[in-house]
Short mmCIF file of C-alpha atoms and ligand atoms in Angstrom, two decimals:
data_model
loop_
_atom_site.label_atom_id
_atom_site.label_comp_id
_atom_site.label_asym_id
_atom_site.label_seq_id
_atom_site.Cartn_x
_atom_site.Cartn_y
_atom_site.Cartn_z
CA MET V 1 3.37 3.87 12.30
CA ARG V 2 1.70 6.86 13.91
CA PHE V 3 3.16 10.42 14.01
CA GLY V 4 2.04 13.40 15.90
CA ARG V 5 2.66 16.89 14.49
CA GLU V 6 6.21 16.33 13.69
CA ARG V 7 8.25 17.98 10.93
CA ILE V 8 7.34 16.93 7.39
CA GLU V 9 10.34 16.37 5.04
CA TYR V 10 9.68 18.24 1.77
CA LYS V 11 11.73 17.07 -1.10
CA THR V 12 13.39 19.13 -3.93
CA PRO V 13 12.52 18.07 -7.45
CA GLU V 14 16.05 16.56 -7.68
CA GLN V 15 15.29 14.38 -4.51
CA VAL V 16 11.97 13.23 -6.04
CA LEU V 17 13.64 12.16 -9.10
CA ARG V 18 15.94 9.98 -6.95
CA MET V 19 12.93 8.57 -5.15
CA ARG V 20 11.51 7.57 -8.36
CA VAL V 21 14.58 5.44 -9.07
CA ALA V 22 13.74 3.53 -5.87
CA GLY V 23 10.12 3.44 -6.72
CA LEU V 24 10.72 1.86 -10.11
CA VAL V 25 12.83 -0.89 -8.53
CA VAL V 26 9.89 -1.74 -6.26
CA ALA V 27 7.59 -1.72 -9.26
CA GLN V 28 9.95 -4.04 -11.20
CA ALA V 29 10.07 -6.41 -8.23
CA LEU V 30 6.39 -6.49 -7.80
CA ASP V 31 6.05 -7.16 -11.57
CA ALA V 32 8.25 -10.09 -11.23
CA VAL V 33 6.43 -11.47 -8.23
CA ARG V 34 3.14 -10.99 -9.92
CA GLU V 35 4.42 -13.17 -12.78
CA GLN V 36 5.51 -15.93 -10.34
CA VAL V 37 2.80 -16.06 -7.90
CA ALA V 38 0.63 -19.24 -8.32
CA PRO V 39 -0.80 -22.18 -6.47
CA GLY V 40 2.13 -24.54 -5.44
CA ARG V 41 4.71 -21.76 -4.96
CA THR V 42 5.73 -20.91 -1.43
CA THR V 43 5.71 -17.44 0.03
CA ALA V 44 9.43 -17.77 0.51
CA ASP V 45 9.78 -18.26 -3.24
CA LEU V 46 8.12 -14.92 -3.80
CA ASP V 47 10.60 -13.36 -1.40
CA ALA V 48 13.49 -14.81 -3.34
CA VAL V 49 12.10 -13.29 -6.65
CA ALA V 50 11.82 -9.83 -5.31
CA ALA V 51 15.21 -10.01 -3.57
CA ALA V 52 16.89 -11.05 -6.83
CA VAL V 53 15.37 -8.14 -8.65
CA ILE V 54 16.29 -5.66 -5.83
CA GLU V 55 19.87 -6.95 -5.64
CA GLY V 56 20.08 -6.96 -9.42
CA ALA V 57 19.21 -3.34 -9.58
CA GLY V 58 21.91 -2.52 -7.11
CA ALA V 59 19.29 -1.45 -4.58
CA THR V 60 18.58 -2.54 -0.83
CA PRO V 61 15.52 -4.21 0.44
CA SER V 62 14.05 -1.71 3.08
CA PHE V 63 12.07 -4.30 5.15
CA LEU V 64 14.89 -6.75 5.68
CA GLY V 65 16.17 -5.87 9.26
CA TYR V 66 13.65 -3.25 9.98
CA HIS V 67 12.88 -3.53 13.74
CA GLY V 68 14.17 -7.01 13.27
CA TYR V 69 11.93 -7.94 10.39
CA PRO V 70 13.44 -11.02 8.62
CA ALA V 71 12.56 -10.76 4.82
CA THR V 72 12.42 -8.63 1.73
CA LEU V 73 8.66 -8.83 1.20
CA CYS V 74 5.67 -8.97 3.43
CA VAL V 75 3.35 -11.71 2.05
CA SER V 76 -0.04 -11.82 3.74
CA VAL V 77 -2.46 -14.51 2.76
CA ASN V 78 -6.24 -14.68 3.21
CA ASP V 79 -7.13 -13.38 6.73
CA GLU V 80 -3.66 -12.09 7.02
CA ILE V 81 -3.82 -8.25 6.36
CA VAL V 82 -0.15 -7.06 6.55
CA HIS V 83 3.21 -7.93 7.69
CA GLY V 84 2.99 -11.74 6.89
CA ILE V 85 6.42 -13.24 6.97
CA PRO V 86 7.51 -15.23 3.91
CA GLY V 87 8.23 -18.87 4.61
CA PRO V 88 7.37 -22.52 3.78
CA ARG V 89 3.54 -21.77 3.34
CA VAL V 90 2.42 -23.22 0.01
CA LEU V 91 -0.11 -21.10 -1.80
CA ALA V 92 -3.39 -22.68 -2.63
CA PRO V 93 -5.84 -22.12 -5.44
CA GLY V 94 -8.20 -19.18 -4.58
CA ASP V 95 -5.75 -17.76 -1.96
CA VAL V 96 -5.96 -13.93 -1.56
CA VAL V 97 -2.23 -12.89 -1.49
CA SER V 98 -1.11 -9.34 -0.59
CA ILE V 99 2.43 -8.61 -1.44
CA ASP V 100 4.25 -5.67 0.03
CA CYS V 101 7.64 -4.48 -1.10
CA GLY V 102 10.13 -1.65 -0.18
CA ALA V 103 13.57 -0.70 -1.61
CA ILE V 104 16.29 2.01 -0.93
CA VAL V 105 18.44 3.63 -3.65
CA ASP V 106 21.04 5.96 -2.58
CA GLY V 107 19.21 6.57 0.66
CA TRP V 108 15.68 7.14 -0.89
CA HIS V 109 12.78 5.01 -0.38
CA GLY V 110 10.01 3.47 -2.39
CA ASP V 111 7.16 1.29 -0.99
CA SER V 112 4.26 -0.49 -2.77
CA ALA V 113 1.89 -3.27 -2.33
CA ILE V 114 -0.40 -5.40 -4.49
CA THR V 115 -3.08 -7.96 -3.90
CA VAL V 116 -3.43 -10.99 -6.18
CA VAL V 117 -6.25 -13.55 -6.06
CA LEU V 118 -5.02 -16.94 -7.14
CA ASP V 119 -7.20 -18.77 -9.72
CA ALA V 120 -9.05 -21.86 -8.79
CA PRO V 121 -10.92 -24.62 -10.42
CA GLY V 122 -14.24 -23.06 -11.57
CA GLY V 123 -12.69 -19.66 -10.73
CA ALA V 124 -11.79 -17.67 -7.62
CA ASP V 125 -14.41 -16.59 -5.33
CA PRO V 126 -16.11 -13.56 -6.75
CA HIS V 127 -16.23 -12.07 -3.26
CA ASP V 128 -12.47 -12.26 -3.05
CA LEU V 129 -11.99 -10.68 -6.45
CA ALA V 130 -14.48 -7.92 -5.54
CA LEU V 131 -12.68 -7.27 -2.35
CA ALA V 132 -9.21 -6.92 -4.15
CA ARG V 133 -10.76 -4.81 -6.85
CA VAL V 134 -12.49 -2.36 -4.56
CA THR V 135 -9.24 -1.96 -2.46
CA GLU V 136 -7.32 -1.16 -5.49
CA ASP V 137 -10.15 1.30 -6.48
CA ALA V 138 -9.90 2.77 -2.94
CA LEU V 139 -6.13 3.08 -3.33
CA TRP V 140 -6.49 4.97 -6.70
CA ALA V 141 -9.32 7.32 -5.29
CA GLY V 142 -7.03 8.12 -2.32
CA ILE V 143 -4.11 8.96 -4.80
CA ALA V 144 -6.48 11.12 -6.84
CA ALA V 145 -7.43 13.01 -3.69
CA LEU V 146 -3.78 14.04 -3.37
CA ALA V 147 -4.13 15.89 -6.69
CA THR V 148 -7.65 17.24 -6.21
CA GLY V 149 -7.55 17.82 -2.41
CA GLU V 150 -6.23 20.25 0.04
CA ARG V 151 -5.22 18.22 3.05
CA ILE V 152 -4.12 14.65 3.95
CA GLY V 153 -7.65 13.97 5.36
CA ASP V 154 -8.94 14.16 1.83
CA VAL V 155 -7.27 10.75 1.24
CA GLY V 156 -9.16 9.02 4.01
CA GLU V 157 -12.40 10.52 2.84
CA ALA V 158 -11.90 9.27 -0.71
CA VAL V 159 -11.15 5.72 0.50
CA GLU V 160 -14.44 5.78 2.61
CA ASP V 161 -16.38 7.17 -0.33
CA VAL V 162 -15.19 4.07 -2.40
CA VAL V 163 -16.20 1.72 0.50
CA ASP V 164 -19.67 3.35 0.81
CA GLY V 165 -20.01 3.14 -3.12
CA ALA V 166 -19.27 -0.70 -2.88
CA LEU V 167 -21.98 -1.00 -0.20
CA ALA V 168 -24.50 0.97 -2.34
CA GLU V 169 -23.63 -1.45 -5.19
CA GLY V 170 -24.36 -4.34 -3.09
CA LEU V 171 -20.95 -5.79 -3.08
CA ASN V 172 -19.82 -8.01 -0.20
CA ASP V 173 -23.39 -9.52 0.41
CA GLY V 174 -24.63 -6.09 1.56
CA HIS V 175 -21.93 -5.68 4.29
CA ARG V 176 -19.72 -2.79 4.53
CA TYR V 177 -16.12 -3.61 3.92
CA GLY V 178 -14.11 -3.03 7.10
CA ILE V 179 -11.36 -0.42 6.90
CA VAL V 180 -8.40 -1.38 9.03
CA GLU V 181 -7.55 1.63 11.37
CA GLU V 182 -4.52 0.34 13.33
CA TYR V 183 -2.30 0.62 10.18
CA VAL V 184 -2.14 3.76 8.09
CA GLY V 185 -0.17 5.24 5.19
CA HIS V 186 2.81 7.45 5.86
CA GLY V 187 5.17 10.09 4.70
CA ILE V 188 8.18 8.58 2.99
CA GLY V 189 11.55 9.74 1.62
CA SER V 190 14.90 9.55 3.43
CA ALA V 191 13.26 6.89 5.68
CA MET V 192 10.34 4.39 4.88
CA HIS V 193 8.05 5.92 7.66
CA LEU V 194 8.00 9.69 8.07
CA PRO V 195 5.29 11.94 9.21
CA PRO V 196 2.48 12.60 8.43
CA ASP V 197 0.18 9.66 8.96
CA VAL V 198 -2.10 9.00 6.04
CA PRO V 199 -5.31 7.40 7.43
CA ASN V 200 -7.62 5.48 5.30
CA TYR V 201 -10.82 6.69 7.08
CA ARG V 202 -12.51 10.14 7.84
CA THR V 203 -10.87 11.97 10.71
CA ARG V 204 -11.88 15.16 12.55
CA ASP V 205 -8.38 16.44 12.16
CA ARG V 206 -8.06 17.18 8.39
CA GLY V 207 -4.27 16.69 8.67
CA ALA V 208 -1.26 18.27 6.97
CA ARG V 209 -1.79 20.59 4.02
CA LEU V 210 -0.88 18.95 0.65
CA ARG V 211 1.93 20.91 -0.78
CA PRO V 212 4.81 20.43 -3.34
CA GLY V 213 7.57 18.27 -2.01
CA LEU V 214 5.32 16.11 -0.03
CA CYS V 215 5.82 12.46 -0.68
CA VAL V 216 3.42 9.87 0.91
CA ALA V 217 2.64 6.12 0.79
CA VAL V 218 -1.17 5.55 0.40
CA GLU V 219 -2.12 2.14 1.61
CA PRO V 220 -5.74 1.19 2.21
CA MET V 221 -6.39 -2.22 3.82
CA LEU V 222 -9.99 -3.51 3.42
CA VAL V 223 -11.57 -6.60 4.93
CA ARG V 224 -14.63 -8.53 4.18
CA GLY V 225 -15.75 -8.57 7.94
CA SER V 226 -14.90 -6.79 11.03
CA ARG V 227 -12.11 -4.21 10.86
CA LEU V 228 -10.61 -5.42 14.13
CA THR V 229 -7.22 -6.91 14.06
CA GLN V 230 -4.62 -9.00 16.08
CA VAL V 231 -1.02 -9.78 15.79
CA LEU V 232 0.02 -13.39 15.82
CA GLU V 233 2.68 -15.00 18.08
CA ASP V 234 5.43 -14.11 15.52
CA ASP V 235 4.95 -10.46 16.55
CA TRP V 236 4.51 -9.42 12.92
CA THR V 237 1.58 -10.98 11.02
CA VAL V 238 -1.55 -8.96 11.58
CA VAL V 239 -4.80 -10.93 11.00
CA THR V 240 -8.48 -10.17 11.01
CA ASN V 241 -10.12 -11.04 14.45
CA ASP V 242 -13.00 -12.79 12.69
CA GLY V 243 -10.96 -14.65 10.02
CA SER V 244 -12.46 -12.83 7.24
CA ARG V 245 -10.24 -11.99 4.15
CA ALA V 246 -8.23 -8.91 3.61
CA SER V 247 -6.65 -6.95 0.78
CA HIS V 248 -3.86 -4.31 0.83
CA TRP V 249 -2.72 -2.10 -1.95
CA GLU V 250 -0.06 0.66 -1.82
CA HIS V 251 1.76 3.26 -3.77
CA THR V 252 4.35 5.87 -3.13
CA VAL V 253 3.27 9.28 -4.58
CA ALA V 254 4.94 12.63 -4.95
CA ILE V 255 3.21 16.06 -4.91
CA GLY V 256 4.98 18.50 -7.18
CA GLU V 257 4.45 22.09 -8.35
CA HIS V 258 2.28 21.01 -11.20
CA GLY V 259 0.57 17.91 -9.83
CA ILE V 260 1.23 14.44 -8.62
CA TRP V 261 3.31 11.48 -9.87
CA VAL V 262 3.03 7.89 -8.67
CA LEU V 263 6.66 6.97 -7.99
CA THR V 264 6.01 3.18 -7.75
CA ALA V 265 4.06 2.96 -11.15
CA GLN V 266 5.89 2.73 -14.46
CA ASP V 267 3.46 5.31 -16.04
CA GLY V 268 3.35 7.40 -12.93
CA GLY V 269 -0.24 6.45 -12.51
CA ALA V 270 -1.34 8.11 -15.76
CA ALA V 271 -3.77 5.40 -16.90
CA ARG V 272 -5.67 4.73 -13.61
CA LEU V 273 -5.73 8.51 -12.73
CA ALA V 274 -6.96 9.68 -16.23
CA ALA V 275 -10.08 7.52 -15.52
CA LEU V 276 -10.65 9.55 -12.42
CA GLY V 277 -10.23 12.78 -14.26
CA VAL V 278 -6.71 13.51 -12.94
CA THR V 279 -3.65 14.30 -15.13
CA VAL V 280 -0.23 13.47 -13.68
CA ALA V 281 2.73 15.80 -13.80
CA PRO V 282 5.80 14.29 -15.29
CA LEU V 283 8.94 14.87 -13.20
CA ASP V 284 11.35 15.74 -15.99
N1 MF3 A 301 5.48 -1.71 3.82
C1 MF3 A 301 4.89 -1.62 5.14
C2 MF3 A 301 4.30 -0.31 5.14
O1 MF3 A 301 3.95 0.02 4.13
C3 MF3 A 301 5.97 -1.78 6.04
C4 MF3 A 301 6.52 -3.10 6.21
S1 MF3 A 301 7.04 -3.27 7.67
C5 MF3 A 301 8.43 -4.34 7.69
O2 MF3 A 301 4.31 0.56 6.07
F1 MF3 A 301 8.75 -4.36 8.85
F2 MF3 A 301 8.05 -5.41 7.14
F3 MF3 A 301 9.32 -3.73 7.02
CO1 CO A 302 3.87 1.68 3.55
#
């Protein structure tokens, strides 16, 4: 989703509390899927697990029916980056599985994604484990920038810094991870996709000012090879051009008067952000 200079929806503290209810349903659904994902399961199995949690919570899946999207989750495997449609595909040892979930409660949205690298005999490929770990690190650095920065552009800068750091560390066989540019993070609230765009790369335009009431989904997508993408015949699944593997991580984050809170994390992001020197600001 891409937006120009449209109006940003700033939330009241009460509205943010309602978004947290939706965010925690998403967190719960992803926790359940994380427990179930394993070689031998199908991607449709994972979709059923998430659907049951969302329904059990009295919430509504936000992806189902979105521009005709046919499922509760997006499950993107290996060279699939995002928007993989769950189906009969059987997961294999060593697969890199990105799982994206969204839910609505009382009209308010939460959106989050994780990547799981499945175990394999002799262990998963260390390159895949590093890809997933660096992408998660990039997510948290981007989230921390919402607390320490001044503008949306600080998120992309933080993501790029993590990617540069990984290169300096010699990860990915000395190749810089590709940062996907066609898909970006977004404002979120009374709809899943709202302005502003939240790019995962440095931009000349530094973007909207970070201020209380702004809620955004930060969602870096990194790939081991070229950042270039294509969309499959199903009109949804986004894959890397070169077949290299991809990871996608996402959280929904609120900016408040006194700091940030990660709405799709049980602890509001406290643990991961403390490691980055950021203290989260409880909502109540
Ligand atoms: N969760 C995706 C995002 O973060 C959106 C999924 S698109 C859908 O933007 F069509 F699958 F819903
Ligand atoms: Co999103």
